[in-house]
Short mmCIF file of C-alpha atoms in Angstrom, two decimals:
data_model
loop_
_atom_site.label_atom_id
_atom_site.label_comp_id
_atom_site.label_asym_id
_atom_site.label_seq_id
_atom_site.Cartn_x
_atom_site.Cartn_y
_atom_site.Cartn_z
CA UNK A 1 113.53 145.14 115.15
CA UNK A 2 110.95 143.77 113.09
CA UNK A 3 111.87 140.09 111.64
CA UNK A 4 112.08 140.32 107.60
CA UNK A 5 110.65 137.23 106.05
CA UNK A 6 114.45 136.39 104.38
CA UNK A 7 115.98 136.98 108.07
CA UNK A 8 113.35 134.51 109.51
CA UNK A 9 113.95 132.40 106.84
CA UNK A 10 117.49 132.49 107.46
CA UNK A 11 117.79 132.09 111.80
CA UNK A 12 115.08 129.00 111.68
CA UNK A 13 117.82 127.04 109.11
CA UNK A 14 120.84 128.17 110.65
CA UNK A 15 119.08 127.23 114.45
CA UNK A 16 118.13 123.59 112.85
CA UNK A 17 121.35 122.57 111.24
CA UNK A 18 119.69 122.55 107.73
CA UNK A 19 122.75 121.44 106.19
CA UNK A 20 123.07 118.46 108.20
CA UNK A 21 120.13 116.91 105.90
CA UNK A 22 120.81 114.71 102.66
CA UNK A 23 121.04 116.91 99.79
CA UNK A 24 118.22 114.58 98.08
CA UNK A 25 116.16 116.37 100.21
CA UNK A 26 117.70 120.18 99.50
CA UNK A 27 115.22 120.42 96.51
CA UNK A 28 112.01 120.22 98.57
CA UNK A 29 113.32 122.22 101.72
CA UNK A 30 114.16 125.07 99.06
CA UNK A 31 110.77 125.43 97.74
CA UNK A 32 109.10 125.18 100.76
CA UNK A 33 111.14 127.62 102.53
CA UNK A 34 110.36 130.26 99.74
CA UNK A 35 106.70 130.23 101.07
CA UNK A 36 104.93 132.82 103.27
CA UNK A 37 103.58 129.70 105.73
CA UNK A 38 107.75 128.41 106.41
CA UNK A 39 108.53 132.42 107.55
CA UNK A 40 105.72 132.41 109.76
CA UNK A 41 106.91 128.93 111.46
CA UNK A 42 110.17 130.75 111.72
CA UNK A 43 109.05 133.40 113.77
CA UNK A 44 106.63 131.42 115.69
CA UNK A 45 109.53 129.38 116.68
CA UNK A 46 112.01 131.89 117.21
CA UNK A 47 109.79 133.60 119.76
CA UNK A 48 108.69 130.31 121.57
CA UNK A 49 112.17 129.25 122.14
CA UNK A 50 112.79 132.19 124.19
CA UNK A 51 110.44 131.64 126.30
CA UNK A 52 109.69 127.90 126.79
CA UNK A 53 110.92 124.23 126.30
CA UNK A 54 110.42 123.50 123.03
CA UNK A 55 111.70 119.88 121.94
CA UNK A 56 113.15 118.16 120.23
CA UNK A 57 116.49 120.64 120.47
CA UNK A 58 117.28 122.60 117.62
CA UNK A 59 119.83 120.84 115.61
CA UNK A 60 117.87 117.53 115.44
CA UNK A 61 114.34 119.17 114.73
CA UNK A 62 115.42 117.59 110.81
CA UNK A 63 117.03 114.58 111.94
CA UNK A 64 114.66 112.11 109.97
CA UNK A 65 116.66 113.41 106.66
CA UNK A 66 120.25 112.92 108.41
CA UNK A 67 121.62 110.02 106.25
CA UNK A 68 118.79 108.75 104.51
CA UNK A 69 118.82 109.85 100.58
CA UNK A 70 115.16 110.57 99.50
CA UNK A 71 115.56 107.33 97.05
CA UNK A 72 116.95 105.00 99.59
CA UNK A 73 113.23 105.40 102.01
CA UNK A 74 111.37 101.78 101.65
CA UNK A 75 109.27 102.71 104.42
CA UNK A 76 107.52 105.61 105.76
CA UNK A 77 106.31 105.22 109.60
CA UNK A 78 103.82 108.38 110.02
CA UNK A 79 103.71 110.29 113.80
CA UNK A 80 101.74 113.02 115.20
CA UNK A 81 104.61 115.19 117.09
CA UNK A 82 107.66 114.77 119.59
CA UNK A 83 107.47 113.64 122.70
CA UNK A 84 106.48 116.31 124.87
CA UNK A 85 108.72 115.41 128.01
CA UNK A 86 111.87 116.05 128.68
CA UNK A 87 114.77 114.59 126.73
CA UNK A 88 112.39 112.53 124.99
CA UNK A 89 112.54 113.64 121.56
CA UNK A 90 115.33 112.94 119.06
CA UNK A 91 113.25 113.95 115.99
CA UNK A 92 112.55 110.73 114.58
CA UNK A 93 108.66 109.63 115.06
CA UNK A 94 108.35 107.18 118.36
CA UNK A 95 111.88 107.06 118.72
CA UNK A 96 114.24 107.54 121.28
CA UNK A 97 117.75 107.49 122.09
CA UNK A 98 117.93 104.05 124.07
CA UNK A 99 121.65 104.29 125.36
CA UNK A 100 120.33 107.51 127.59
CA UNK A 101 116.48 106.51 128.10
CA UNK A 102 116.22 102.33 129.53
CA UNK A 103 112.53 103.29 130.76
CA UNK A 104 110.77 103.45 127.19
CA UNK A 105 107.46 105.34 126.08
CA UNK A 106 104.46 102.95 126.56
CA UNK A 107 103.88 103.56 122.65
CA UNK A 108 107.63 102.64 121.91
CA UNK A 109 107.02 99.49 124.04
CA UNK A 110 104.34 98.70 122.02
CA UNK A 111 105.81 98.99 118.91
CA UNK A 112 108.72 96.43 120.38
CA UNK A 113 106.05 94.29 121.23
CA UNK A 114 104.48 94.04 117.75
CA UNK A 115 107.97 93.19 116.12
CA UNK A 116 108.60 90.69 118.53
CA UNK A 117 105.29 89.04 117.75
CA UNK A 118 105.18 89.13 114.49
CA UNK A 119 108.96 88.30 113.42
CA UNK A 120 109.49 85.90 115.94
CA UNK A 121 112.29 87.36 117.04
CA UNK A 122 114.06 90.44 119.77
CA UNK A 123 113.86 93.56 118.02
CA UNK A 124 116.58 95.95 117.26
CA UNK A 125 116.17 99.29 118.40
CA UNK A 126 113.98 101.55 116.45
CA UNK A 127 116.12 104.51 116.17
CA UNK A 128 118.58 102.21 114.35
CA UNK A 129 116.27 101.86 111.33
CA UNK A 130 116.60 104.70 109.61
CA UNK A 131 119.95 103.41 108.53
CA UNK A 132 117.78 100.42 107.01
CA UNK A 133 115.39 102.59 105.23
CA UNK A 134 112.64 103.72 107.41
CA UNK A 135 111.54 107.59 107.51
CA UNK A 136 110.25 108.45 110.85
CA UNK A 137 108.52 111.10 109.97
CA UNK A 138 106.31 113.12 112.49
CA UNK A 139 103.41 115.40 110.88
CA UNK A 140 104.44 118.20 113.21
CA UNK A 141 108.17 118.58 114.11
CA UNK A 142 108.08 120.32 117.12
CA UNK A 143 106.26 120.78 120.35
CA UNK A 144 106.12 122.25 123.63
CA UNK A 145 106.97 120.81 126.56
CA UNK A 146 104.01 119.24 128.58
CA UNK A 147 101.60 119.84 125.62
CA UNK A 148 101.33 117.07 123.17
CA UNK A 149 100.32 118.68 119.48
CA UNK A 150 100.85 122.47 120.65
CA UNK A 151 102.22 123.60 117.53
CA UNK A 152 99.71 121.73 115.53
CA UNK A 153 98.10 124.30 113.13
CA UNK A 154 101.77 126.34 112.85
CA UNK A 155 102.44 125.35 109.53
CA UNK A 156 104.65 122.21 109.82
CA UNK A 157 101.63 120.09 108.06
CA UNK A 158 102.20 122.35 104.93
CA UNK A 159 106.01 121.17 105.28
CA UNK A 160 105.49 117.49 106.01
CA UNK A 161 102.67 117.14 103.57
CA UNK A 162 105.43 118.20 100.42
CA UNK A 163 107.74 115.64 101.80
CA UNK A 164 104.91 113.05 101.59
CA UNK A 165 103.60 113.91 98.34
CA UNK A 166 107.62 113.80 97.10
CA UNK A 167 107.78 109.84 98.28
CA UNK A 168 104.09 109.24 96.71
CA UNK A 169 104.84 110.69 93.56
CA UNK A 170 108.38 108.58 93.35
CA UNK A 171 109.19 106.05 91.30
CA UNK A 172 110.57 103.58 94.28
CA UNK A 173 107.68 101.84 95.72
CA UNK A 174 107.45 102.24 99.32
CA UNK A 175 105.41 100.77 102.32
CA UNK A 176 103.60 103.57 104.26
CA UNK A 177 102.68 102.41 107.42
CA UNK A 178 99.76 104.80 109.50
CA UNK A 179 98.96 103.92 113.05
CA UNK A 180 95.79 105.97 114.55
CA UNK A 181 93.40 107.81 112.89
CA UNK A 182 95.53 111.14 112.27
CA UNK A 183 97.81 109.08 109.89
CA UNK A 184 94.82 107.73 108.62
CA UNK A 185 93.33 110.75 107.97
CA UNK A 186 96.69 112.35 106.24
CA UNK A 187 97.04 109.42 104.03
CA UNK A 188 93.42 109.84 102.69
CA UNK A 189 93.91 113.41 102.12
CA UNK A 190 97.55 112.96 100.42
CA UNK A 191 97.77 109.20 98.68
CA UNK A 192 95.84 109.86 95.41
CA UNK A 193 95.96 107.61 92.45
CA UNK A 194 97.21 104.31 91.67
CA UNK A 195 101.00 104.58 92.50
CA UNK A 196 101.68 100.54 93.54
CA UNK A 197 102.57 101.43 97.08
CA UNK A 198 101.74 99.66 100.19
CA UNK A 199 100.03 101.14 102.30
CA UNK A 200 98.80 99.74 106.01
CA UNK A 201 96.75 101.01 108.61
CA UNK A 202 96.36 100.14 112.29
CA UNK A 203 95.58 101.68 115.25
CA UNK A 204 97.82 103.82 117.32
CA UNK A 205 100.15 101.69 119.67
CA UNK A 206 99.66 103.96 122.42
CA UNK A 207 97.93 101.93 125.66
CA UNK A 208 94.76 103.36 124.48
CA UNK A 209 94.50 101.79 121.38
CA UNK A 210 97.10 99.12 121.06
CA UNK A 211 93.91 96.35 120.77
CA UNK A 212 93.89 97.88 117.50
CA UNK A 213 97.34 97.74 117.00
CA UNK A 214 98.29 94.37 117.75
CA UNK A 215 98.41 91.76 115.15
CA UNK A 216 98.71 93.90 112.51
CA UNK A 217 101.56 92.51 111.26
CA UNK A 218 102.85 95.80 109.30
CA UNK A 219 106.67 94.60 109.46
CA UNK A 220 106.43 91.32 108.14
CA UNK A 221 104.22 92.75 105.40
CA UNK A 222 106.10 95.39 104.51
CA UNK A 223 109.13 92.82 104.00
CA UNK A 224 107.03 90.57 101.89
CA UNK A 225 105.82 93.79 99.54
CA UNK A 226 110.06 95.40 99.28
CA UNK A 227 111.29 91.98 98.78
CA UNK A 228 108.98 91.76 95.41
CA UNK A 229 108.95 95.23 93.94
CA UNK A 230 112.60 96.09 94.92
CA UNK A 231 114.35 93.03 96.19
CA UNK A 232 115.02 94.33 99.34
CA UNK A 233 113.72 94.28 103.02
CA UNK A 234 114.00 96.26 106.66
CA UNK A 235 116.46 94.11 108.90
CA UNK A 236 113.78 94.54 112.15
CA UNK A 237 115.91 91.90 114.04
CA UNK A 238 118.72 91.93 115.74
CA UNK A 239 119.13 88.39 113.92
#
């Protein structure tokens, strides 16, 4: 039976737990999902889950808009996709769960290091943030297993690029923080005109480029930036 674009519309919400986002974010999923690109990414996903591992699972392929309102982001950390091995991804860019995984991603490791460095103090577990603020947002939201940015070119851009340009065009300032030159890239094509966010750029902290990661310094700036414009900061710590 041939998949009508409402039907496909319909199965790839339903598979992903759509309600289980914030409503904040119900206006842009809406609008999105009324466009030829989001049916296509339903079928294409629909058919490649019936035949391969595709991660993260399912219900947590939105999990970056689970409990965080659209107005309570103060910072954006930009990936490229999931982790493409198994049990890995928990849809929240870099991020694991750290009860079931004690042997961390060399790029998550990283990250830790950074924190550490730069605060002066242990660091709390990243997937703990988003409860402070921070949007993990990958570019692409879903992958295949032993293929790192396999469903690049799928249409998930065209659905992370409206979230972006949603937290640019806000009126809460916000620290964007791009690691590599893919984030680097997105955030030249998207961030247009003066808005008064931060934004900071480093290099990915993946072992291939973590020289260019280290001693950036992003957290302690972007505590220094949300502490003036909104009086607030990201608790990093466990302190």
């Amino acid at each position: 039976m041939m998949l009508t674009k409402k039907k496909g519309i319909q199965i790839l919400l339903k598979s992903m737990k759509y309600k289980q986002i914030d409503p904040s974010w119900e206006k842009i999923f809406k609008k999105e999902q009324k466009k030829d690109y989001f049916f296509n990414l339903s079928h294409f996903l629909k058919e490649e889950r019936k035949k391969k591992n595709i991660f993260p699972q399912e219900d947590k392929t939105f999990a970056a808009f689970s409990g965080l309102p659209l107005k309570k982001v103060k910072v954006v950390i930009l990936g490229q996709d999931p982790y493409h091995t198994p049990e890995m991804a928990c849809g929240l860019a870099f991020c694991v769960d750290e009860q079931k995984h004690k042997k961390l991603p060399p790029s998550l490791k990283n990250i830790y290091k950074e924190i550490k460095s730069d605060t002066q103090d242990e660091p709390r577990p990243l997937n703990e943030l988003k409860k402070e603020g921070v949007l993990f947002l990958n570019t692409v939201l879903s992958v295949e297993e032993g293929k790192a940015f396999s469903h690049r070119n799928r249409g998930w851009e065209r659905f992370t690029d409206s979230i972006l340009r949603a937290l640019w065009e806000g009126e809460k300032k916000i620290v964007f923080l791009l690691w590599g030159k893919a984030a680097k890239r997105k955030g030249e094509e998207l961030f247009i005109g003066e808005k008064g966010h931060l934004v900071l750029i480093a290099g990915h902290p993946s072992p291939l480029s973590a020289r260019y990661f280290f001693g950036c310094k992003h957290f302690t700036k972007a505590n220094a930036f949300l502490k003036k414009e909104r009086d607030e900061h990201i608790n990093w710590t466990k302190r």
